[in-house]
mmCIF file of C-alpha atoms in Angstrom:
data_model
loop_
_atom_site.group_PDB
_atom_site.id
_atom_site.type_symbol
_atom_site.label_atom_id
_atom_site.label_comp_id
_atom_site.label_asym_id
_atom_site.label_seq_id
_atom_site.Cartn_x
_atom_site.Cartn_y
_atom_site.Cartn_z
ATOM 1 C CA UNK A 438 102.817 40.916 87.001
ATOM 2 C CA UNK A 439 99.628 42.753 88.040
ATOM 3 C CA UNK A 440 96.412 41.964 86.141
ATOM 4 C CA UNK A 441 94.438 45.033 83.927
ATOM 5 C CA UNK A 442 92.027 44.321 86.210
ATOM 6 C CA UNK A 443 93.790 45.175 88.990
ATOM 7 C CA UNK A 444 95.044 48.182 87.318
ATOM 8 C CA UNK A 445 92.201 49.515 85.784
ATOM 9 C CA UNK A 446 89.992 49.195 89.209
ATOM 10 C CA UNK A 447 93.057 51.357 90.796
ATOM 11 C CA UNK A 448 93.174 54.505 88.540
ATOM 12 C CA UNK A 449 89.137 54.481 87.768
ATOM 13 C CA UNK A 450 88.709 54.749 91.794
ATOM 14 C CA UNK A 451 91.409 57.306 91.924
ATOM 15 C CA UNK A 452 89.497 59.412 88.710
ATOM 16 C CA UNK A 453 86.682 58.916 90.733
ATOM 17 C CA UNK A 454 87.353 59.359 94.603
ATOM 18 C CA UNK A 455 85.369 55.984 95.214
ATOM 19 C CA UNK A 456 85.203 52.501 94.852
ATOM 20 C CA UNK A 457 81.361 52.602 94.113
ATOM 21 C CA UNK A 458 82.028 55.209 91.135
ATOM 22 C CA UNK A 459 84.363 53.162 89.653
ATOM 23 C CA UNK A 460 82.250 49.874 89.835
ATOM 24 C CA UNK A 461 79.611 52.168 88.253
ATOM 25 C CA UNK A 462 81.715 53.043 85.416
ATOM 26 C CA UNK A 463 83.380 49.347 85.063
ATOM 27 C CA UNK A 464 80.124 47.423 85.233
ATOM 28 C CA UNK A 465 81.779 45.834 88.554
ATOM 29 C CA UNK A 466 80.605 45.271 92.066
ATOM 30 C CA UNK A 467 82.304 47.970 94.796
ATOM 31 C CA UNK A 468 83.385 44.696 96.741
ATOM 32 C CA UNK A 469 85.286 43.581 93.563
ATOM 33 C CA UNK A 470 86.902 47.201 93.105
ATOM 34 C CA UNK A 471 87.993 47.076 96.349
ATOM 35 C CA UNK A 472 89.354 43.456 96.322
ATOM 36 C CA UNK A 473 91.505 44.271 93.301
ATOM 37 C CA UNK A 474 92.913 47.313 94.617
ATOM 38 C CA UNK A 475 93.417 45.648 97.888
ATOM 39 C CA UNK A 476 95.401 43.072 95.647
ATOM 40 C CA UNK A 477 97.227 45.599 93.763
ATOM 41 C CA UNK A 478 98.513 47.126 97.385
ATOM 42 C CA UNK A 479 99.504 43.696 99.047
ATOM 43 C CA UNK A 480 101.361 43.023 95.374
ATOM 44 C CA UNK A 481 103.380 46.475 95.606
ATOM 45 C CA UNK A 482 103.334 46.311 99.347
ATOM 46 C CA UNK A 483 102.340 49.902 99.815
ATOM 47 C CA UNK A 484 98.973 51.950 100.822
ATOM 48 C CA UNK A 485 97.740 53.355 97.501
ATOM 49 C CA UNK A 486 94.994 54.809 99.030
ATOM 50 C CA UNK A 487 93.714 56.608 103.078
ATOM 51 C CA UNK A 488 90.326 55.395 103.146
ATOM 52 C CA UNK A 489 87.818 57.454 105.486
ATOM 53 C CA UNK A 490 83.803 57.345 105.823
ATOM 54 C CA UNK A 491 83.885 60.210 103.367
ATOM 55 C CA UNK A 492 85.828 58.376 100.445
ATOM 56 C CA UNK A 493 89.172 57.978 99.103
ATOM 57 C CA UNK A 494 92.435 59.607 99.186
ATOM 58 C CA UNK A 495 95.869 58.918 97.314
ATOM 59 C CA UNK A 496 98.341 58.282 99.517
ATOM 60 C CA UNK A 497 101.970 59.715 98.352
ATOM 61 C CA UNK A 498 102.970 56.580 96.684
ATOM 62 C CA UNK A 499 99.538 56.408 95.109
ATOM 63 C CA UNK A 500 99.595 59.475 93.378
ATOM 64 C CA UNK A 501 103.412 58.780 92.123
ATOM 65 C CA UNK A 502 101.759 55.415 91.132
ATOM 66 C CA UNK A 503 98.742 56.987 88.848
ATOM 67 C CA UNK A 504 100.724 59.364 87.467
ATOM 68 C CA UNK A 505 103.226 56.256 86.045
ATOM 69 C CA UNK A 506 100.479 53.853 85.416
ATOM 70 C CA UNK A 507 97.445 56.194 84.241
ATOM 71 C CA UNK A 508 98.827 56.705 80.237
ATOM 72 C CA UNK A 509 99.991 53.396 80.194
ATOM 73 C CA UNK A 510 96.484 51.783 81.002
ATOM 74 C CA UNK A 511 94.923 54.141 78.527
ATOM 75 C CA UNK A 512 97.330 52.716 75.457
ATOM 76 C CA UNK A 513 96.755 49.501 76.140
ATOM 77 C CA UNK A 514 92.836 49.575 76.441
ATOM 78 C CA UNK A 515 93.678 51.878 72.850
ATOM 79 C CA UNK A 516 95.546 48.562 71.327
ATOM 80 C CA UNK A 517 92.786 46.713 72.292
ATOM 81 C CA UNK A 518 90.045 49.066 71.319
ATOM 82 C CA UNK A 519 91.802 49.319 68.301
ATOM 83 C CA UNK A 520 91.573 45.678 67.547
ATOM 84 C CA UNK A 521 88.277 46.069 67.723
ATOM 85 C CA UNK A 522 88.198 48.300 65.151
ATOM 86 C CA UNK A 523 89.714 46.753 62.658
ATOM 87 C CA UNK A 524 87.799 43.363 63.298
ATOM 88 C CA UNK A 525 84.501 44.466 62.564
ATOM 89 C CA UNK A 526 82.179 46.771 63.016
ATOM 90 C CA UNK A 527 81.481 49.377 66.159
ATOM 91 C CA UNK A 528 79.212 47.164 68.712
ATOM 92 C CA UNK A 529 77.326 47.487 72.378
ATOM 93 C CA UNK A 530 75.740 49.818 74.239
ATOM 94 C CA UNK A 531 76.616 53.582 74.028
ATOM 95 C CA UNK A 532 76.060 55.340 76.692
ATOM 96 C CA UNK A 533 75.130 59.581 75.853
ATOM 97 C CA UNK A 534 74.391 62.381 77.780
ATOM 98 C CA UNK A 535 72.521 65.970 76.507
ATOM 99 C CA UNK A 536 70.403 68.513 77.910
ATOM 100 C CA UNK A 537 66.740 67.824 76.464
ATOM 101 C CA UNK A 538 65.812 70.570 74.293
ATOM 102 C CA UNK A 539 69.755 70.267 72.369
ATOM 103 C CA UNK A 540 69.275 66.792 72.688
ATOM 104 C CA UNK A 541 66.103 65.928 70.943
ATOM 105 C CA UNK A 542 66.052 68.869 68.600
ATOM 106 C CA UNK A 543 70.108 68.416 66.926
ATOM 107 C CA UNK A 544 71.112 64.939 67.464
ATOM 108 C CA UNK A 545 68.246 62.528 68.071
ATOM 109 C CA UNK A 546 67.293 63.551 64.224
ATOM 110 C CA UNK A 547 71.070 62.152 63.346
ATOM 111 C CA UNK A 548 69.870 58.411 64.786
ATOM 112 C CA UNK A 549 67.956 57.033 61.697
ATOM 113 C CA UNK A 550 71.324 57.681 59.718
ATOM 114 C CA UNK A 551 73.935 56.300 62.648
ATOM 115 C CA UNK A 552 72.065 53.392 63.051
ATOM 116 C CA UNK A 553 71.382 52.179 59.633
ATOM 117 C CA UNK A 554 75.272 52.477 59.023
ATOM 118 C CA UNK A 555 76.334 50.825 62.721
ATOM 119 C CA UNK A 556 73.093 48.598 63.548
ATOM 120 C CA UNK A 557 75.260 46.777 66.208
ATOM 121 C CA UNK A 558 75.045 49.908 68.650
ATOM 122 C CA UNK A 559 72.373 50.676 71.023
ATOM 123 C CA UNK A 560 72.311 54.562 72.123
ATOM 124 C CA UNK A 561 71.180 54.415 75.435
ATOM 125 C CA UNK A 562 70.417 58.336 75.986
ATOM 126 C CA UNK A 563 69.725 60.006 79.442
ATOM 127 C CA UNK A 564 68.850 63.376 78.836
ATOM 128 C CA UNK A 565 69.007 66.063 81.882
ATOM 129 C CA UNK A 566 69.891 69.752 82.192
ATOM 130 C CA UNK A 567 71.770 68.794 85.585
ATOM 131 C CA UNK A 568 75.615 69.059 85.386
ATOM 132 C CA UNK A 569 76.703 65.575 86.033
ATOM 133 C CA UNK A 570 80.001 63.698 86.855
ATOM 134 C CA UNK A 571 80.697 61.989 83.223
ATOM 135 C CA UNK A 572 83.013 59.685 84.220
ATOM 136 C CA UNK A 573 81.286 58.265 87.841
ATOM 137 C CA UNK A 574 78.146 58.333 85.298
ATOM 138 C CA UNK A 575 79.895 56.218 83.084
ATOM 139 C CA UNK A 576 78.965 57.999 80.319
ATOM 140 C CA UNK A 577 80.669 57.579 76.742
ATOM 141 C CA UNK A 578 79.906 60.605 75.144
ATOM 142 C CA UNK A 579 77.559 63.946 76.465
ATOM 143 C CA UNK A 580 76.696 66.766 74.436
ATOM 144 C CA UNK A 581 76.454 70.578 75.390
ATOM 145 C CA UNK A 582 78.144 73.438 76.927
ATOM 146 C CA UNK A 583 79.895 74.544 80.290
ATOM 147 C CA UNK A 584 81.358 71.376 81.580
ATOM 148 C CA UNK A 585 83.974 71.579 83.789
ATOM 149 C CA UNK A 586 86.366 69.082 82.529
ATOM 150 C CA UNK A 587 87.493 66.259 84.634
ATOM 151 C CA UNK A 588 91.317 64.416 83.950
ATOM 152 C CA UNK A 589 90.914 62.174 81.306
ATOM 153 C CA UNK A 590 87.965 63.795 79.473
ATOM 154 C CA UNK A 591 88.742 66.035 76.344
ATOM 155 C CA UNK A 592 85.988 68.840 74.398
ATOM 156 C CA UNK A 593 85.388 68.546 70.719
ATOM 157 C CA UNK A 594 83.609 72.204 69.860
ATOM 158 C CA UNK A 595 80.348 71.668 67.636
ATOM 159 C CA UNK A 596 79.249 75.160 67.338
ATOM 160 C CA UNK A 597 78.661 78.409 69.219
ATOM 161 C CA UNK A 598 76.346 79.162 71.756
ATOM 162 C CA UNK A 599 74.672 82.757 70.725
ATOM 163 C CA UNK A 600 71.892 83.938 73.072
ATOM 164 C CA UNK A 601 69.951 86.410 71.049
ATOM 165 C CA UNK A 602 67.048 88.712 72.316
ATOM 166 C CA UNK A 603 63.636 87.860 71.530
ATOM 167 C CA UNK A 604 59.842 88.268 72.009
ATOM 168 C CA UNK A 605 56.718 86.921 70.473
ATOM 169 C CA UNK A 606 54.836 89.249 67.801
ATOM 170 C CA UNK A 607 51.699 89.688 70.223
ATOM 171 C CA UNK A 608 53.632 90.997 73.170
ATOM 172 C CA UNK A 609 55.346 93.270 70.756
ATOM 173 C CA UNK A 610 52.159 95.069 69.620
ATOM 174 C CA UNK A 611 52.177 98.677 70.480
ATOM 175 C CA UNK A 612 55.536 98.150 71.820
ATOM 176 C CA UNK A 613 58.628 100.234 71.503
ATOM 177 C CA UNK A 614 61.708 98.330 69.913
ATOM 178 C CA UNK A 615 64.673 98.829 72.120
ATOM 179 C CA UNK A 616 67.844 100.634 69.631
ATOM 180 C CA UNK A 617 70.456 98.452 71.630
ATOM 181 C CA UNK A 618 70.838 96.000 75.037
ATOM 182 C CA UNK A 619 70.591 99.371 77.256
ATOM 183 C CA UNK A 620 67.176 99.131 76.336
ATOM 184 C CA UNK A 621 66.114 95.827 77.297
ATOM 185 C CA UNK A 622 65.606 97.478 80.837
ATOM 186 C CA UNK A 623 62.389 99.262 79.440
ATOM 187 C CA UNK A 624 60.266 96.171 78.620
ATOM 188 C CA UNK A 625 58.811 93.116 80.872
ATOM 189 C CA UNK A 626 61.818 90.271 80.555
ATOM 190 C CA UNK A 627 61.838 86.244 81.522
ATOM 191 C CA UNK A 628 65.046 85.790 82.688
ATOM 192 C CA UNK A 629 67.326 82.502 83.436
ATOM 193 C CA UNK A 630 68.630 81.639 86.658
ATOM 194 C CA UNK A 631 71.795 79.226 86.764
ATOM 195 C CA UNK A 632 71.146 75.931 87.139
ATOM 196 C CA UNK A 633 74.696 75.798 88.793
ATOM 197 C CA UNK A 634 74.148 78.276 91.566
ATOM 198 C CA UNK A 635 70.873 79.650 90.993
ATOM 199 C CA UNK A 636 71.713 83.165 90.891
ATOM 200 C CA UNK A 637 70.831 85.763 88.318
ATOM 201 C CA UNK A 638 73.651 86.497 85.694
ATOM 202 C CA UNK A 639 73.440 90.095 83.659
ATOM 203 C CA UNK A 640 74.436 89.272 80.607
ATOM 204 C CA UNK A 641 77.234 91.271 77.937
ATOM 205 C CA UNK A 642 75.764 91.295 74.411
ATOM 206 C CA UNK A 643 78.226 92.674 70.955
ATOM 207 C CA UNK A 644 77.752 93.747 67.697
ATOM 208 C CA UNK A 645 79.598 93.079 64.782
ATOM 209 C CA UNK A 646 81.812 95.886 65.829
ATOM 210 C CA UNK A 647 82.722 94.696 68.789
ATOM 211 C CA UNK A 648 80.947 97.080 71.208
ATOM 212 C CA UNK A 649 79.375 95.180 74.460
ATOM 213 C CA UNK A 650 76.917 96.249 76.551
ATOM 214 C CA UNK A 651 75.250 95.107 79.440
ATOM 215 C CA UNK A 652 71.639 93.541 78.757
ATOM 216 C CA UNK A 653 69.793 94.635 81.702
ATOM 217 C CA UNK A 654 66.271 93.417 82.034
ATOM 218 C CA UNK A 655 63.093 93.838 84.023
ATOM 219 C CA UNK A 656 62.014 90.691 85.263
ATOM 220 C CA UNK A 657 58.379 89.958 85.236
ATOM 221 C CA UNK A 658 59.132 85.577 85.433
ATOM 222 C CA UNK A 659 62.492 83.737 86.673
ATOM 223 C CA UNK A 660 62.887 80.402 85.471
ATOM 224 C CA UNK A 661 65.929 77.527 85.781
ATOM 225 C CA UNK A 662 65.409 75.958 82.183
ATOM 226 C CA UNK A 663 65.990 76.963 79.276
ATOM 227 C CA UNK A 664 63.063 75.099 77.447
ATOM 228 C CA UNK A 665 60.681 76.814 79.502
ATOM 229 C CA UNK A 666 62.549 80.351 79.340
ATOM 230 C CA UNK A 667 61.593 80.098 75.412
ATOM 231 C CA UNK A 668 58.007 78.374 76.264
ATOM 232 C CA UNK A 669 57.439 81.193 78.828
ATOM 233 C CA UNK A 670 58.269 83.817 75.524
ATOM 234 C CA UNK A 671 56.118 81.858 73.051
ATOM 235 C CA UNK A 672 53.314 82.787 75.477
ATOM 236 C CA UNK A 673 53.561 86.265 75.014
ATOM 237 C CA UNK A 674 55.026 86.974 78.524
ATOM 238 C CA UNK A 675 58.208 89.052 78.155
ATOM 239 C CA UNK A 676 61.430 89.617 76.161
ATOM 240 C CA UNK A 677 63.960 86.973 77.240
ATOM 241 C CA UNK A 678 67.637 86.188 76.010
ATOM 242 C CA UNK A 679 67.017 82.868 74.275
ATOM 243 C CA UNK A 680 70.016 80.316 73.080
ATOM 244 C CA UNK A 681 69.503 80.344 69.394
ATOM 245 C CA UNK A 682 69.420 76.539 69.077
ATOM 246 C CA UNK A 683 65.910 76.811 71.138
ATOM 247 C CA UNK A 684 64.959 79.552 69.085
ATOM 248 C CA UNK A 685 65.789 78.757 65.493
ATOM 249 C CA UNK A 686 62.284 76.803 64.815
ATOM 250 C CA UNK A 687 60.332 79.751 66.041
ATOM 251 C CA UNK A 688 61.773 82.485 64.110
ATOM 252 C CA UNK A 689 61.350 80.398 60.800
ATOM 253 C CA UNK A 690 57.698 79.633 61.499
ATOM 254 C CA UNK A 691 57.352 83.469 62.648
ATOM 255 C CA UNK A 692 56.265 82.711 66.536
ATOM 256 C CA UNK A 693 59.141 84.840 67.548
ATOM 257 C CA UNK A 694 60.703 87.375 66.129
ATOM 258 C CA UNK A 695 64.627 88.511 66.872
ATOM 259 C CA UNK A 696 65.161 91.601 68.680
ATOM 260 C CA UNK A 697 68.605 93.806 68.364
ATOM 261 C CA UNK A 698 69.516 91.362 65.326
ATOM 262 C CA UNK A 699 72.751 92.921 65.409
ATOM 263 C CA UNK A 700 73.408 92.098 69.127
ATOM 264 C CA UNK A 701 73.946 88.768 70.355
ATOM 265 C CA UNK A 702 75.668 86.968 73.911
ATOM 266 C CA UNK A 703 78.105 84.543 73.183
ATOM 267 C CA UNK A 704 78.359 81.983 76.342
ATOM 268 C CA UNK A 705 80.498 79.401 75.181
ATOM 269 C CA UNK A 706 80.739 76.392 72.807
ATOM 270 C CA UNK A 707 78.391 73.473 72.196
ATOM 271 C CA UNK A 708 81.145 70.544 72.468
ATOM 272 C CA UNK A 709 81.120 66.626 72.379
ATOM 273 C CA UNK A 710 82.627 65.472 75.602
ATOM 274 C CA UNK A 711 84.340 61.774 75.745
ATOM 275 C CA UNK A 712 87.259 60.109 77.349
ATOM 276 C CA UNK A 713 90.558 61.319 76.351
ATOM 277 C CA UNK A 714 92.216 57.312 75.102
ATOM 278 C CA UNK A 715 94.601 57.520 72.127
ATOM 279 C CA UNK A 716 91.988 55.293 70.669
ATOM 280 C CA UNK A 717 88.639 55.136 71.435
ATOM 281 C CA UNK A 718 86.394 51.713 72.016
ATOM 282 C CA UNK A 719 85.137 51.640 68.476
ATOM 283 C CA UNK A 720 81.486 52.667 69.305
ATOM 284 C CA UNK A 721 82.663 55.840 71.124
ATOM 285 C CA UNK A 722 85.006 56.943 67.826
ATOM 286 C CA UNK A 723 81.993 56.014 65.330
ATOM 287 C CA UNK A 724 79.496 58.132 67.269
ATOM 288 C CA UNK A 725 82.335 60.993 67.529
ATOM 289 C CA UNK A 726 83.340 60.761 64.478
ATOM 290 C CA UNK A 727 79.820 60.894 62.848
ATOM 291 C CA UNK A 728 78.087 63.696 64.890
ATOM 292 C CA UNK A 729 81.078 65.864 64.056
ATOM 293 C CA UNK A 730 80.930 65.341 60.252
ATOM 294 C CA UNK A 731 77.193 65.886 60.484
ATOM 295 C CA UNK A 732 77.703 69.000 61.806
ATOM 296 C CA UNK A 733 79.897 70.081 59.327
ATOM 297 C CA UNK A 734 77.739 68.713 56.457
ATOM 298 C CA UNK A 735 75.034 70.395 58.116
ATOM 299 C CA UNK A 736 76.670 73.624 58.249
ATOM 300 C CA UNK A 737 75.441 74.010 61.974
ATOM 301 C CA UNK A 738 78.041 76.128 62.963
ATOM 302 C CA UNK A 739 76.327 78.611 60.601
ATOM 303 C CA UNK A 740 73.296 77.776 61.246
ATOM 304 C CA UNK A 741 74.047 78.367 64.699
ATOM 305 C CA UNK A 742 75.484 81.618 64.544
ATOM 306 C CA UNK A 743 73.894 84.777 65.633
ATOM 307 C CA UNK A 744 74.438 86.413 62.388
ATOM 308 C CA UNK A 745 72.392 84.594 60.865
ATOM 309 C CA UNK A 746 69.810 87.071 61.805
ATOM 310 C CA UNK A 747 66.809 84.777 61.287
ATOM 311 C CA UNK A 748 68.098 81.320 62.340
ATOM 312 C CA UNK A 749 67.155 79.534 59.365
ATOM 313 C CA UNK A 750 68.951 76.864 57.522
ATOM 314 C CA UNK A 751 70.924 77.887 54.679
ATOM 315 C CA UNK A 752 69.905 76.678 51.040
#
């Protein structure tokens, strides 16, 4: 009868393509990984894996193997994570991922309240606007938009993410106001480069009606954050298309102000990301759990939505 260990050390380095990842994301050594999958083959007398210089490969028995063995593993670290569960209260160190400005601004203000209710967890947060392999990183839980989903991971949406147009009052002096996107093209713009590719995307903005157009702009400044896209704006150098999270706190205190406030780009969801398990280790559900009910309490997802025109919490 093979041991969990044994198991577990198989399907994390098949997840991950690597015996280091999966140490990583076990809190093992690579040379124990790879002495517990080497047990697990001389058990079952088969190659589960062709190993080259440039990582790991499933053999055809190895993939028929994970695919028999990968949902099974998962319920029975669930059984056990549900023990936990029920025996007291949510414990250890909690591993989260967020971009910085998302991060700090929407769920660092949500610690005070998590850890008075589970004092037994530590948050251990790494924030970076990098995309990042969640499950080599080990991670528990990471927060934002646009990951590409690896097996065993699964997306709880938060809220929307609405880019609206803006510009600071100064810069706007003397200024014409454009009457829809089309007219973006006729003032100086900061615009964002991907931080995946680098390249320059033109963006579709809608109205309530429906109607898109494209938001062409007139780049005086490219920049690959979005922090400094809405610093660069607060300074008075050019329109820019700013994710309303960043700009919320601005157009309450007046340092921005929102043009085409019927027009907005939606790019996607702000989602909790974390492992897909029947049941979660009982830190991982608590933190889940809570964050999404804050949200809702909160009413972020209104909050958060481009129509409301001036980004301010609601009463």
């Amino acid at each position: 009868m093979e041991t969990l260990a044994n198991l577990e050390s198989f399907v994390r380095s098949a997840e991950t393509g690597s015996f280091s990842a999966a140490a990583r994301r076990l809190a093992l050594t690579p040379a124990a990984i790879s002495r517990n999958v080497a047990q697990l083959e001389r058990n079952l007398g088969v190659k589960l894996f062709q190993r080259s210089t440039r990582g790991l490969t499933l053999s055809e028995a190895g993939e028929r193997f994970l695919q028999s063995v990968r949902g099974s593993l998962d319920g029975i670290q669930g059984a056990i994570a549900d023990i936990t569960v029920n025996a007291g209260q949510p414990a250890g160190v909690l591993k989260l991922n967020a971009a910085p400005g998302l991060g700090m601004d929407y769920l660092l203000p949500l610690m005070p309240a998590f850890l008075e209710r589970y004092p037994a967890v530590t948050p251990d947060w790494f924030f970076d606007n990098r995309p990042l392999d969640l499950i080599s990183g080990g991670f528990d839980v990471a927060f934002g938009g646009g990951f590409d989903l690896p097996p065993g991971m699964v997306a709880r949406e938060l809220a929307r993410i609405h880019l609206i147009a803006v510009a600071s009052p100064s810069f706007m002096q003397g200024k014409r106001r454009p009457k829809d996107p089309s007219g973006l093209i006729d003032l100086p713009g900061i615009v964002m480069r991907s931080p995946l590719n680098n390249r320059i995307r033109t963006r579709l903005m809608r109205n309530r009606e429906g109607t898109e157009l494209a938001a062409l702009q007139n780049p005086v400044m490219l920049v690959n954050d979005p922090e400094a896209l809405c610093h660069a704006t607060l300074l008075g150098l050019g329109v820019s298309l700013v994710a309303l999270p960043h700009a919320a706190a601005h157009l309450e205190s007046g340092a921005l102000e929102r043009l085409l406030p019927d027009w907005y780009c939606d790019v996607g969801s702000i989602s909790l990301y974390f492992a897909s398990q029947k049941l979660l280790p009982a830190k991982t559900r608590a933190f889940v759990d809570f964050v999404t009910h804050a949200f809702r309490a909160q009413q972020m997802p209104q909050i958060l939505h481009a129509h409301n025109k001036s980004g301010k919490r609601k009463a």
